[in-house]
Coordinates of C-alpha atoms in Angstrom, one line a residue:
X14 CA -27.9 56.7 8.6
X15 CA -28.4 56.7 4.8
X16 CA -31.8 55.2 3.8
X17 CA -31.0 53.8 0.3
X18 CA -34.1 51.7 0.5
X19 CA -36.3 54.9 0.1
X20 CA -35.4 54.8 -3.6
X21 CA -36.3 51.1 -3.9
X22 CA -39.8 51.2 -2.3
X23 CA -41.8 50.3 -5.4
X24 CA -41.4 49.7 -9.2
X25 CA -42.3 53.3 -10.1
X26 CA -39.6 54.7 -7.7
X27 CA -37.0 52.2 -9.1
X28 CA -37.8 53.2 -12.6
X29 CA -37.5 56.9 -11.7
X30 CA -34.0 56.6 -10.4
X31 CA -32.7 53.8 -12.7
X32 CA -29.3 54.7 -14.1
X33 CA -29.0 52.4 -17.1
X34 CA -31.6 51.9 -19.8
X35 CA -31.8 49.4 -22.7
X36 CA -33.7 50.3 -25.9
X37 CA -34.1 48.7 -29.2
X38 CA -31.9 51.5 -30.6
X39 CA -28.9 49.8 -28.8
X40 CA -29.4 46.4 -30.6
X41 CA -28.0 44.7 -33.7
X42 CA -29.2 41.3 -34.8
X43 CA -26.7 38.8 -36.4
X44 CA -28.0 36.7 -39.3
X45 CA -26.5 33.8 -41.3
X46 CA -27.2 33.6 -45.0
X47 CA -26.5 30.4 -46.8
X48 CA -26.1 29.9 -50.5
X49 CA -28.9 27.9 -52.1
X50 CA -32.6 27.8 -52.0
X51 CA -35.4 26.9 -49.6
X52 CA -33.0 26.8 -46.7
X53 CA -34.0 27.4 -43.1
X54 CA -31.5 25.2 -41.2
X55 CA -31.6 25.3 -37.4
X56 CA -28.3 25.7 -35.6
X57 CA -28.4 22.9 -33.0
X58 CA -26.0 24.6 -30.6
X59 CA -27.9 27.9 -30.8
X60 CA -31.6 27.3 -30.1
X61 CA -33.8 29.7 -32.1
X62 CA -31.1 30.6 -34.6
X63 CA -31.2 29.5 -38.3
X64 CA -29.2 29.7 -41.5
X65 CA -31.4 31.2 -44.2
X66 CA -31.2 31.2 -47.9
X67 CA -32.0 34.5 -49.6
X68 CA -35.5 33.3 -50.7
X69 CA -36.3 32.6 -47.0
X70 CA -34.9 35.8 -45.6
X71 CA -38.2 37.7 -45.5
X72 CA -39.3 35.6 -42.5
X73 CA -36.6 36.9 -40.2
X74 CA -36.3 40.3 -41.8
X75 CA -39.9 41.1 -41.3
X76 CA -39.5 40.2 -37.6
X77 CA -36.5 42.5 -37.4
X78 CA -38.3 45.4 -39.1
X79 CA -41.4 45.0 -36.9
X80 CA -39.2 44.9 -33.8
X81 CA -37.7 48.3 -34.7
X82 CA -34.1 46.9 -34.3
X83 CA -32.1 49.3 -36.4
X84 CA -29.8 46.9 -38.2
X85 CA -28.3 43.5 -38.9
X86 CA -24.8 42.0 -38.9
X87 CA -24.6 39.6 -41.9
X88 CA -22.5 36.5 -42.3
X89 CA -22.4 34.6 -45.6
X90 CA -22.0 30.9 -46.0
X91 CA -20.9 30.0 -49.5
X92 CA -21.0 26.7 -51.3
X93 CA -17.5 27.2 -52.8
X94 CA -14.5 27.5 -50.6
X95 CA -10.8 27.7 -51.6
X96 CA -7.5 28.7 -50.1
X97 CA -7.8 32.4 -51.2
X98 CA -11.4 32.8 -50.1
X99 CA -12.5 33.9 -53.6
X100 CA -16.2 33.8 -52.7
X101 CA -15.6 36.5 -50.2
X102 CA -14.9 39.1 -52.8
X103 CA -17.0 37.7 -55.7
X104 CA -19.4 40.4 -56.9
X105 CA -22.1 37.6 -57.1
X106 CA -21.1 36.0 -53.8
X107 CA -23.8 35.0 -51.3
X108 CA -23.0 37.9 -49.0
X109 CA -23.1 40.4 -51.8
X110 CA -26.4 39.0 -53.1
X111 CA -27.9 39.1 -49.6
X112 CA -26.9 42.7 -49.0
X113 CA -28.4 43.8 -52.3
X114 CA -31.6 42.0 -51.4
X115 CA -31.9 43.5 -48.0
X116 CA -31.1 47.0 -49.1
X117 CA -33.7 46.7 -51.9
X118 CA -36.5 45.3 -49.8
X119 CA -35.7 46.8 -46.4
X120 CA -33.8 50.0 -47.1
X121 CA -34.4 51.3 -43.6
X122 CA -32.3 48.5 -42.1
X123 CA -28.6 49.2 -41.5
X124 CA -26.5 46.4 -42.9
X125 CA -23.2 45.7 -41.2
X126 CA -21.0 43.5 -43.3
X127 CA -18.6 41.2 -41.4
X128 CA -15.3 41.2 -43.2
X129 CA -13.3 38.0 -42.5
X130 CA -12.1 35.1 -44.7
X131 CA -12.8 32.2 -42.4
X132 CA -16.3 31.3 -43.8
X133 CA -14.8 31.4 -47.3
X134 CA -11.5 29.5 -47.0
X135 CA -11.1 25.8 -47.4
X136 CA -8.9 25.7 -44.3
X137 CA -11.2 27.8 -42.1
X138 CA -8.6 30.4 -41.1
X139 CA -9.1 34.1 -41.3
X140 CA -6.1 34.8 -43.6
X141 CA -3.8 33.4 -46.3
X142 CA -2.1 30.3 -45.2
X143 CA 1.4 29.0 -46.2
X144 CA 3.1 26.1 -44.5
X145 CA 0.4 26.1 -41.8
X146 CA 1.2 29.8 -40.9
X147 CA -1.4 32.5 -41.2
X148 CA 0.2 35.3 -43.2
X149 CA -0.7 38.9 -42.1
X150 CA 0.4 41.2 -44.9
X151 CA -0.6 38.9 -47.7
X152 CA -4.1 38.8 -46.3
X153 CA -4.7 42.6 -46.3
X154 CA -5.3 42.9 -50.1
X155 CA -8.0 40.2 -49.9
X156 CA -9.7 41.9 -47.0
X157 CA -9.6 45.2 -48.9
X158 CA -11.1 43.5 -52.0
X159 CA -13.9 42.0 -49.9
X160 CA -14.6 45.3 -48.2
X161 CA -14.9 47.2 -51.5
X162 CA -17.1 44.4 -52.9
X163 CA -19.5 44.6 -49.9
X164 CA -19.6 48.4 -50.0
X165 CA -20.5 48.2 -53.7
X166 CA -23.3 45.8 -52.8
X167 CA -24.8 48.4 -50.5
X168 CA -23.3 47.6 -47.0
X169 CA -23.8 50.6 -44.7
X170 CA -20.9 49.6 -42.4
X171 CA -17.8 47.5 -43.0
X172 CA -16.8 45.4 -39.9
X173 CA -13.4 43.7 -40.2
X174 CA -13.2 40.8 -37.7
X175 CA -10.0 39.0 -38.9
X176 CA -7.6 40.6 -36.4
X177 CA -4.8 41.0 -39.0
X178 CA -2.4 43.9 -38.1
X179 CA -2.9 46.9 -40.3
X180 CA -6.2 45.8 -41.8
X181 CA -8.2 49.0 -40.8
X182 CA -5.7 51.2 -42.6
X183 CA -5.7 49.0 -45.7
X184 CA -9.5 48.8 -45.8
X185 CA -9.9 52.5 -45.3
X186 CA -7.5 53.3 -48.1
X187 CA -9.3 50.8 -50.4
X188 CA -12.7 52.2 -49.6
X189 CA -11.6 55.8 -50.2
X190 CA -9.9 55.0 -53.4
X191 CA -13.0 53.3 -54.7
X192 CA -15.3 56.2 -53.8
X193 CA -16.7 54.9 -50.5
X194 CA -15.4 57.7 -48.4
X195 CA -18.7 57.9 -46.4
X196 CA -18.8 54.2 -45.5
X197 CA -17.7 53.8 -41.9
X198 CA -15.6 51.0 -40.4
X199 CA -16.6 49.2 -37.3
X200 CA -13.4 47.4 -36.2
X201 CA -13.4 44.2 -34.2
X202 CA -10.6 45.8 -32.3
X203 CA -10.4 43.7 -29.2
X204 CA -11.4 40.3 -30.4
X205 CA -10.2 37.6 -28.0
X206 CA -9.3 34.0 -28.8
X207 CA -12.3 32.8 -26.9
X208 CA -13.9 29.5 -26.2
X209 CA -17.3 31.3 -26.4
X210 CA -17.3 31.1 -30.2
X211 CA -17.9 27.4 -30.7
X212 CA -21.6 27.6 -31.5
X213 CA -20.9 30.4 -34.1
X214 CA -18.5 28.1 -35.9
X215 CA -21.3 25.6 -36.3
X216 CA -23.6 28.3 -37.6
X217 CA -21.0 29.8 -40.0
X218 CA -19.3 26.6 -41.0
X219 CA -15.9 28.2 -40.1
X220 CA -14.0 25.8 -37.8
X221 CA -10.3 25.8 -38.7
X222 CA -9.1 22.5 -40.3
X223 CA -5.8 22.7 -38.3
X224 CA -4.5 24.5 -35.2
X225 CA -6.3 27.5 -33.7
X226 CA -6.6 31.3 -34.0
X227 CA -4.4 32.2 -31.1
X228 CA -1.6 33.7 -33.3
X229 CA -4.0 36.5 -34.5
X230 CA -6.9 36.7 -32.0
X231 CA -6.0 38.2 -28.6
X232 CA -4.9 36.3 -25.5
X233 CA -7.8 36.2 -23.1
X234 CA -5.6 37.4 -20.3
X235 CA -4.5 40.7 -21.9
X236 CA -6.6 43.7 -21.0
X237 CA -3.9 46.4 -21.6
X238 CA -3.1 45.0 -25.0
X239 CA -6.8 45.3 -25.9
X240 CA -6.6 49.1 -25.3
X241 CA -3.5 49.3 -27.5
X242 CA -5.4 47.4 -30.2
X243 CA -8.3 49.8 -30.0
X244 CA -6.1 52.9 -30.0
X245 CA -4.3 51.5 -33.1
X246 CA -7.5 50.9 -35.0
X247 CA -8.7 54.4 -34.2
X248 CA -5.4 55.8 -35.4
X249 CA -5.8 53.8 -38.7
X250 CA -9.3 55.2 -39.3
X251 CA -11.9 53.1 -37.5
X252 CA -15.1 55.0 -36.9
X253 CA -16.4 52.5 -34.3
X254 CA -14.7 49.9 -32.3
X255 CA -15.7 46.6 -30.7
X256 CA -15.0 44.3 -27.8
X257 CA -15.8 40.6 -28.4
X258 CA -16.9 38.6 -26.4
X259 CA -18.9 40.8 -24.1
X260 CA -19.8 39.2 -20.7
X261 CA -16.4 37.8 -19.9
X262 CA -14.7 41.1 -20.9
X263 CA -16.9 43.8 -19.2
X264 CA -13.7 45.2 -17.7
X265 CA -12.3 45.8 -21.2
X266 CA -15.5 47.4 -22.3
X267 CA -15.4 49.7 -19.3
X268 CA -11.8 50.7 -20.1
X269 CA -12.5 51.0 -23.8
X270 CA -15.3 53.5 -23.2
X271 CA -12.8 56.1 -22.2
X272 CA -11.8 56.6 -25.9
X273 CA -15.3 58.2 -26.4
X274 CA -15.7 56.5 -29.8
X275 CA -18.9 54.6 -30.6
X276 CA -18.3 51.3 -28.8
X277 CA -19.9 48.0 -29.7
X278 CA -19.9 44.8 -27.7
X279 CA -20.7 41.4 -29.2
X280 CA -22.7 39.2 -26.9
X281 CA -21.4 36.1 -28.7
X282 CA -22.9 32.6 -29.5
X283 CA -21.5 30.8 -26.5
X284 CA -22.9 33.4 -24.1
X285 CA -26.3 33.1 -25.9
X286 CA -26.3 29.3 -25.9
X287 CA -25.5 28.9 -22.2
X288 CA -28.5 31.1 -21.3
X289 CA -30.7 29.2 -23.7
X290 CA -29.6 25.8 -22.5
X291 CA -30.2 26.8 -18.8
X292 CA -33.6 28.3 -19.6
X293 CA -34.7 25.2 -21.5
X294 CA -33.8 23.1 -18.4
X295 CA -35.8 25.4 -16.2
X296 CA -32.8 26.4 -14.2
X297 CA -33.1 30.2 -14.8
X298 CA -35.6 32.9 -15.6
X299 CA -34.5 33.6 -19.2
X300 CA -36.0 37.1 -19.5
X301 CA -34.5 38.3 -16.2
X302 CA -31.1 36.8 -17.0
X303 CA -31.0 38.2 -20.5
X304 CA -32.1 41.7 -19.5
X305 CA -29.6 41.7 -16.6
X306 CA -26.8 40.8 -19.1
X307 CA -27.9 43.6 -21.5
X308 CA -27.8 46.1 -18.7
X309 CA -24.4 44.9 -17.6
X310 CA -23.0 45.4 -21.1
X311 CA -24.6 48.8 -21.4
X312 CA -23.5 49.8 -17.9
X313 CA -19.9 48.8 -18.7
X314 CA -19.9 51.4 -21.4
X315 CA -21.1 49.8 -24.7
X316 CA -23.2 52.0 -27.0
X317 CA -24.1 49.1 -29.4
X318 CA -25.0 45.5 -28.4
X319 CA -24.7 42.9 -31.0
X320 CA -26.7 39.9 -29.7
X321 CA -28.7 36.9 -30.8
X322 CA -31.1 37.8 -28.0
X323 CA -32.1 41.0 -29.8
X324 CA -35.5 40.0 -31.0
X325 CA -36.5 38.7 -27.6
X326 CA -35.2 41.8 -25.9
X327 CA -37.1 44.0 -28.3
X328 CA -40.3 42.1 -27.6
X329 CA -39.8 42.3 -23.8
X330 CA -39.2 46.1 -24.1
X331 CA -42.3 46.5 -26.1
X332 CA -44.3 44.6 -23.5
X333 CA -43.1 47.0 -20.8
X334 CA -44.5 50.1 -22.5

């Protein structure tokens, strides 16, 4: 008879044979930067998460630096929105200003710049709209302009999340033509049309004014299609790929890991908020649940975990040393 319990007899033994490990090196922390001054707005649907104006960013950036989390994923919230998302590629736009600020004061932090138009459009969709239809090819030049603008501002990684076909190739070409050959692309390759994004849309002020995003984000039922999307983005020049959300798509993460490309998983707002709400009600042990979720994502094959839990995870890992 096998005695599996021999290797579970105490905490030291369990640590010795543990197969999956989480470290701060695995984590990226998303932040929301709002145009204006003296802004620290709580996001009601995401306890502990705030919108910050640039003059208030030091508070959260100092925490991130102290935690040794290697980087941030930045989302800008502009005052001006229009049909062509002009603030997205404005050299003095809120995201561009925020990136320059972070790279000047915290040069050791990696800045991943989300590339999508939804926070900047008056209609809230991720592309150009005509007659209530989201146009694919007409959107690509705007995404390219935005990517170049963010790279000029100092972004270390460009991360297109729009899910327009062909956008990785268009962005790669634009970056290369403008001298940013060494700036990598982290593609949101398998981004599903998920109900888990609702709190994010509160935080980023990016809820569509009409319809939904199901014509460009992926059908939640399609795992094989996700692998085709990932393969296509790699062929177009993506340096890293992503599955989003994470917890409901661990099977996709597992399958995606076979490509042997750096693989990110986005532990999204709804996944975060459910844990926080249950913890606030005393229904769960927050630390144990969060760490179990992180291990599940890593065990499935993710190399990088983008999560709003990152600061808490970093603190808990430090306490275990």
